Amino acid sequence: QVQLVESGGGLVQAGGSLRLSCAASGRTFNMNAMGWFRQAPQKEREFVASITWNDGNTDYTDSVKGRFTISRDNAKRTVYLQMNTLKPEDTAVYYCAASQLYMGYRYWGQGTQVTVSS
């Protein structure tokens, strides 16, 4: 079992920045990647960004490229999402997720609210 705890959400004005953190604990040895997802009110959950533990390969959804940066600290088993130039449409609950090789994202955090005011 893997436990994920997110932090760093909040209220920010458009154009501002926030940094989300996700700390993993438990049986983390078989995780191959971490991802951030988000869900806005009345919308489906969508992929935001991901990073592999081994070599740090990253992937982003088009709408956040150039504004968001995902990074990791292997020693702390923590993943970060630096969000810059935030827009009102970035408002959502952000979830951290852990992926196991060949099994996809199996473990999810509780979510953290990000609200961007115009």
XYZ file of N, CA, C and O in Angstrom:
472
model
N 0.841 -1.200 0.000
C 0.000 0.000 0.000
C 0.873 1.246 0.000
O 1.940 1.261 0.604
N 0.423 2.251 -0.712
C 1.132 3.522 -0.809
C 0.213 4.633 -0.318
O -0.963 4.681 -0.694
N 0.744 5.501 0.501
C -0.022 6.646 0.982
C 0.548 7.913 0.358
O 1.768 8.088 0.296
N -0.342 8.780 -0.086
C 0.047 10.041 -0.713
C -0.625 11.193 0.011
O -1.836 11.161 0.232
N 0.169 12.188 0.354
C -0.367 13.360 1.059
C 0.031 14.604 0.294
O 1.222 14.896 0.140
N -0.980 15.335 -0.173
C -0.735 16.575 -0.923
C -0.793 17.766 0.012
O -1.474 17.746 1.028
N -0.117 18.818 -0.401
C -0.192 20.093 0.303
C 0.150 21.209 -0.669
O 0.684 20.954 -1.746
N -0.177 22.437 -0.273
C 0.235 23.593 -1.061
C -0.852 24.289 -1.838
O -0.596 25.304 -2.485
N -2.068 23.783 -1.805
C -3.138 24.463 -2.511
C -3.527 25.757 -1.824
O -3.022 26.089 -0.751
N -4.419 26.495 -2.477
C -4.879 27.740 -1.885
C -5.535 28.636 -2.896
O -5.875 28.217 -4.005
N -5.705 29.894 -2.490
C -6.333 30.915 -3.324
C -5.262 31.873 -3.814
O -4.453 32.364 -3.011
N -5.268 32.135 -5.105
C -4.276 33.036 -5.684
C -4.924 33.833 -6.806
O -5.884 33.368 -7.433
N -4.419 35.017 -7.050
C -4.931 35.826 -8.153
C -4.343 35.339 -9.478
O -3.263 34.744 -9.521
N -5.058 35.621 -10.532
C -4.581 35.268 -11.867
C -3.197 35.880 -12.095
O -2.948 37.044 -11.731
N -2.312 35.069 -12.683
C -0.947 35.492 -12.888
C -0.007 35.098 -11.767
O 1.217 35.209 -11.926
N -0.569 34.642 -10.672
C 0.235 34.253 -9.521
C 0.774 32.841 -9.638
O 0.607 32.168 -10.664
N 1.415 32.392 -8.544
C 2.060 31.080 -8.529
C 1.698 30.323 -7.267
O 1.397 30.917 -6.221
N 1.738 29.013 -7.384
C 1.596 28.109 -6.251
C 2.493 26.909 -6.493
O 2.772 26.562 -7.650
N 2.911 26.279 -5.399
C 3.654 25.031 -5.528
C 2.956 23.949 -4.713
O 2.774 24.104 -3.495
N 2.612 22.877 -5.382
C 1.996 21.731 -4.727
C 3.073 20.691 -4.410
O 4.025 20.533 -5.173
N 2.879 20.015 -3.295
C 3.777 18.933 -2.905
C 2.980 17.662 -2.690
O 1.812 17.723 -2.278
N 3.616 16.547 -2.938
C 2.989 15.243 -2.711
C 4.033 14.316 -2.123
O 5.009 13.966 -2.798
N 3.833 13.936 -0.883
C 4.759 13.050 -0.198
C 4.218 11.629 -0.212
O 3.066 11.393 0.183
N 5.053 10.706 -0.665
C 4.670 9.301 -0.740
C 5.312 8.511 0.392
O 6.463 8.742 0.742
N 4.553 7.566 0.930
C 5.087 6.686 1.976
C 4.482 5.302 1.808
O 3.541 5.101 1.040
N 5.035 4.344 2.537
C 4.550 2.977 2.429
C 5.391 2.184 1.439
O 6.595 2.388 1.341
N 4.756 1.314 0.673
C 5.465 0.445 -0.260
C 5.745 1.168 -1.569
O 5.177 0.856 -2.617
N 6.668 2.109 -1.498
C 6.948 2.961 -2.653
C 7.968 2.373 -3.607
O 8.216 2.934 -4.669
N 8.558 1.241 -3.253
C 9.662 0.710 -4.045
C 9.231 0.275 -5.438
O 10.036 0.204 -6.351
N 7.948 -0.051 -5.623
C 7.506 -0.521 -6.933
C 6.748 0.539 -7.727
O 6.058 0.222 -8.689
N 6.894 1.786 -7.332
C 6.301 2.873 -8.116
C 7.242 3.249 -9.243
O 8.457 3.362 -9.032
N 6.726 3.464 -10.445
C 7.588 3.888 -11.538
C 7.396 5.353 -11.907
O 8.289 5.960 -12.507
N 6.275 5.937 -11.551
C 6.027 7.329 -11.923
C 5.004 7.943 -10.980
O 4.261 7.240 -10.284
N 4.997 9.258 -10.985
C 4.005 10.022 -10.230
C 3.328 10.998 -11.173
O 3.940 11.506 -12.115
N 2.075 11.270 -10.897
C 1.356 12.199 -11.746
C 0.506 13.156 -10.946
O 0.185 12.908 -9.780
N 0.178 14.265 -11.590
C -0.792 15.221 -11.047
C -1.986 15.248 -11.989
O -1.826 15.313 -13.217
N -3.149 15.208 -11.396
C -4.404 15.299 -12.122
C -5.228 16.413 -11.477
O -4.932 16.841 -10.364
N -6.249 16.857 -12.182
C -7.121 17.861 -11.585
C -8.553 17.642 -12.029
O -8.812 17.076 -13.101
N -9.463 18.118 -11.191
C -10.882 18.004 -11.509
C -11.577 19.293 -11.141
O -11.621 19.668 -9.965
N -12.090 19.967 -12.155
C -12.859 21.194 -11.946
C -14.319 20.823 -11.710
O -14.756 19.722 -12.091
N -15.082 21.731 -11.108
C -16.499 21.439 -10.854
C -17.231 21.043 -12.130
O -17.070 21.691 -13.172
N -17.971 19.962 -12.044
C -18.796 19.465 -13.146
C -17.989 19.063 -14.368
O -18.524 19.040 -15.487
N -16.721 18.766 -14.161
C -15.888 18.288 -15.256
C -15.219 16.986 -14.839
O -15.102 16.681 -13.653
N -14.755 16.238 -15.826
C -14.065 15.003 -15.536
C -12.632 15.280 -15.083
O -12.050 16.322 -15.422
N -12.085 14.329 -14.338
C -10.698 14.457 -13.918
C -9.797 14.394 -15.148
O -10.014 13.571 -16.036
N -8.791 15.263 -15.189
C -7.898 15.296 -16.333
C -6.442 15.227 -15.895
O -6.080 15.690 -14.811
N -5.625 14.678 -16.768
C -4.189 14.594 -16.551
C -3.564 15.976 -16.655
O -3.927 16.760 -17.532
N -2.607 16.255 -15.759
C -1.897 17.528 -15.797
C -0.426 17.316 -16.143
O 0.093 17.918 -17.083
N 0.242 16.474 -15.371
C 1.680 16.270 -15.578
C 2.098 14.974 -14.918
O 1.421 14.478 -14.013
N 3.238 14.444 -15.379
C 3.779 13.227 -14.775
C 5.298 13.256 -14.842
O 5.892 13.989 -15.645
N 5.911 12.441 -13.981
C 7.361 12.326 -13.951
C 7.723 10.913 -13.532
O 7.074 10.326 -12.655
N 8.746 10.352 -14.172
C 9.199 9.026 -13.793
C 10.234 9.137 -12.679
O 11.031 10.078 -12.636
N 10.190 8.172 -11.751
C 11.123 8.210 -10.642
C 12.549 7.947 -11.106
O 13.490 8.577 -10.632
N 12.711 7.024 -12.028
C 14.050 6.547 -12.379
C 14.870 7.602 -13.104
O 15.978 7.936 -12.672
N 14.319 8.149 -14.190
C 15.123 9.058 -15.010
C 14.536 10.460 -15.124
O 15.090 11.292 -15.835
N 13.437 10.707 -14.441
C 12.902 12.065 -14.413
C 12.238 12.530 -15.693
O 12.068 13.740 -15.889
N 11.851 11.612 -16.544
C 11.136 12.012 -17.758
C 9.794 12.636 -17.390
O 9.081 12.125 -16.535
N 9.482 13.730 -18.051
C 8.250 14.454 -17.728
C 7.300 14.504 -18.916
O 7.702 14.390 -20.069
N 6.043 14.723 -18.599
C 5.008 14.870 -19.612
C 3.983 15.863 -19.071
O 3.722 15.887 -17.861
N 3.426 16.659 -19.975
C 2.461 17.682 -19.573
C 1.285 17.719 -20.541
O 1.443 17.471 -21.738
N 0.142 18.079 -20.021
C -0.963 18.368 -20.914
C -0.693 19.722 -21.580
O -0.004 20.580 -21.002
N -1.202 19.891 -22.776
C -0.853 21.086 -23.559
C -1.187 22.388 -22.850
O -0.460 23.378 -22.965
N -2.275 22.411 -22.108
C -2.741 23.669 -21.526
C -1.828 24.201 -20.431
O -1.950 25.372 -20.054
N -0.921 23.393 -19.910
C -0.042 23.864 -18.837
C 1.416 23.935 -19.268
O 2.261 24.390 -18.489
N 1.734 23.512 -20.466
C 3.119 23.545 -20.940
C 3.640 24.973 -20.921
O 2.980 25.901 -21.379
N 4.842 25.127 -20.383
C 5.445 26.446 -20.277
C 5.051 27.201 -19.033
O 5.647 28.241 -18.723
N 4.051 26.713 -18.296
C 3.607 27.387 -17.070
C 3.827 26.514 -15.833
O 4.146 27.027 -14.764
N 3.625 25.216 -15.969
C 3.772 24.290 -14.842
C 5.054 23.471 -15.007
O 5.447 23.127 -16.133
N 5.666 23.153 -13.876
C 6.853 22.302 -13.884
C 6.711 21.241 -12.810
O 6.491 21.567 -11.635
N 6.849 19.989 -13.209
C 6.825 18.884 -12.255
C 8.260 18.472 -11.963
O 9.113 18.450 -12.860
N 8.525 18.174 -10.690
C 9.867 17.744 -10.295
C 9.747 16.737 -9.155
O 8.666 16.556 -8.595
N 10.874 16.128 -8.833
C 10.844 15.107 -7.788
C 12.079 15.188 -6.927
O 13.137 15.643 -7.356
N 11.935 14.703 -5.707
C 13.052 14.532 -4.783
C 13.021 13.063 -4.375
O 12.201 12.662 -3.545
N 13.896 12.290 -4.985
C 13.867 10.842 -4.745
C 14.107 10.499 -3.280
O 13.475 9.606 -2.728
N 15.023 11.190 -2.661
C 15.359 10.890 -1.268
C 14.166 11.103 -0.350
O 13.955 10.346 0.606
N 13.382 12.132 -0.637
C 12.223 12.440 0.195
C 10.959 11.759 -0.320
O 9.898 11.878 0.308
N 11.068 11.098 -1.454
C 9.900 10.478 -2.096
C 8.768 11.501 -2.220
O 7.615 11.230 -1.920
N 9.141 12.646 -2.693
C 8.195 13.759 -2.823
C 8.218 14.300 -4.240
O 9.282 14.412 -4.852
N 7.053 14.620 -4.733
C 6.899 15.207 -6.060
C 6.295 16.593 -5.902
O 5.442 16.815 -5.030
N 6.726 17.511 -6.760
C 6.264 18.886 -6.690
C 5.622 19.295 -8.019
O 5.986 18.794 -9.076
N 4.710 20.230 -7.924
C 4.157 20.838 -9.127
C 4.218 22.351 -8.941
O 3.461 22.913 -8.149
N 5.158 22.971 -9.622
C 5.284 24.421 -9.587
C 4.360 24.990 -10.651
O 4.504 24.677 -11.840
N 3.429 25.813 -10.225
C 2.438 26.372 -11.136
C 2.612 27.881 -11.208
O 2.432 28.573 -10.201
N 2.983 28.370 -12.378
C 3.184 29.795 -12.591
C 2.156 30.325 -13.584
O 1.527 29.557 -14.317
N 2.021 31.637 -13.598
C 1.093 32.304 -14.515
C -0.272 31.621 -14.474
O -0.849 31.248 -15.504
N -0.770 31.453 -13.281
C -2.032 30.742 -13.114
C -3.191 31.515 -13.726
O -3.214 32.753 -13.733
N -4.138 30.750 -14.238
C -5.323 31.304 -14.879
C -6.578 30.822 -14.144
O -6.546 29.761 -13.510
N -7.672 31.560 -14.238
C -8.908 31.101 -13.586
C -9.306 29.688 -14.012
O -9.858 28.927 -13.196
N -9.017 29.318 -15.238
C -9.376 27.976 -15.713
C -8.512 26.872 -15.107
O -8.782 25.695 -15.320
N -7.491 27.251 -14.332
C -6.712 26.259 -13.601
C -7.373 25.882 -12.283
O -6.906 24.973 -11.591
N -8.432 26.571 -11.925
C -9.140 26.279 -10.684
C -9.680 24.857 -10.707
O -10.389 24.461 -11.636
N -9.319 24.094 -9.677
C -9.725 22.689 -9.613
C -9.198 22.081 -8.316
O -8.396 22.710 -7.614
N -9.651 20.882 -8.035
C -9.011 20.073 -7.001
C -7.894 19.293 -7.694
O -8.137 18.629 -8.707
N -6.694 19.416 -7.154
C -5.535 18.761 -7.735
C -5.216 17.497 -6.932
O -5.116 17.545 -5.704
N -5.033 16.405 -7.651
C -4.756 15.117 -7.047
C -3.382 14.606 -7.474
O -3.011 14.697 -8.648
N -2.701 14.048 -6.516
C -1.446 13.366 -6.777
C -1.754 11.875 -6.919
O -2.626 11.355 -6.216
N -1.026 11.203 -7.821
C -1.254 9.781 -8.020
C 0.072 9.068 -8.255
O 0.997 9.646 -8.833
N 0.119 7.818 -7.819
C 1.319 6.995 -7.984
C 1.031 5.851 -8.938
O 0.003 5.179 -8.825
N 1.952 5.660 -9.862
C 1.802 4.622 -10.881
C 2.732 3.450 -10.596
O 3.888 3.644 -10.237
N 2.200 2.251 -10.771
C 3.018 1.047 -10.718
C 3.218 0.542 -12.131
O 2.307 0.621 -12.965
N 4.406 0.006 -12.389
C 4.748 -0.479 -13.721
C 3.702 -1.478 -14.198
O 3.342 -2.403 -13.470
N 3.203 -1.259 -15.401
C 2.201 -2.106 -16.068
C 0.815 -2.037 -15.432
O -0.122 -2.670 -15.923
N 0.648 -1.264 -14.369
C -0.648 -1.247 -13.687
C -1.299 0.125 -13.650
O -2.433 0.268 -13.227
N -0.561 1.137 -14.068
C -1.154 2.469 -14.111
C -1.226 3.118 -12.740
O -0.612 2.677 -11.771
N -2.014 4.183 -12.686
C -2.134 4.950 -11.448
C -3.081 4.230 -10.482
O -4.285 4.230 -10.662
N -2.489 3.644 -9.470
C -3.270 2.838 -8.522
C -3.582 3.566 -7.225
O -4.541 3.236 -6.551
N -2.730 4.509 -6.868
C -2.874 5.160 -5.575
C -3.088 6.649 -5.769
O -2.433 7.274 -6.610
N -3.990 7.187 -4.958
C -4.373 8.589 -5.109
C -4.338 9.298 -3.763
O -4.664 8.710 -2.722
N -3.982 10.585 -3.815
C -4.064 11.408 -2.628
C -5.468 11.919 -2.416
O -6.378 11.643 -3.206
N -5.630 12.691 -1.364
C -6.960 13.181 -1.005
C -7.360 14.418 -1.793
O -8.532 14.794 -1.797
N -6.407 15.039 -2.438
C -6.704 16.221 -3.238
C -6.464 17.507 -2.475
O -6.611 17.558 -1.249
N -6.103 18.541 -3.203
C -5.916 19.872 -2.621
C -6.533 20.903 -3.559
O -6.356 20.837 -4.769
N -7.260 21.839 -2.972
C -7.999 22.820 -3.774
C -7.084 23.948 -4.227
O -6.347 24.525 -3.429
N -7.149 24.245 -5.500
C -6.473 25.414 -6.068
C -7.551 26.305 -6.677
O -8.323 25.857 -7.535
N -7.600 27.549 -6.225
C -8.578 28.502 -6.733
C -7.847 29.731 -7.243
O -7.069 30.339 -6.517
N -8.091 30.068 -8.504
C -7.451 31.223 -9.130
C -8.531 32.254 -9.431
O -9.457 31.991 -10.199
N -8.404 33.416 -8.814
C -9.400 34.461 -9.013
C -8.974 35.388 -10.146
O -7.787 35.624 -10.366
N -9.968 35.917 -10.838
C -9.669 36.803 -11.977
C -9.569 38.245 -11.551
O -9.872 38.609 -10.433
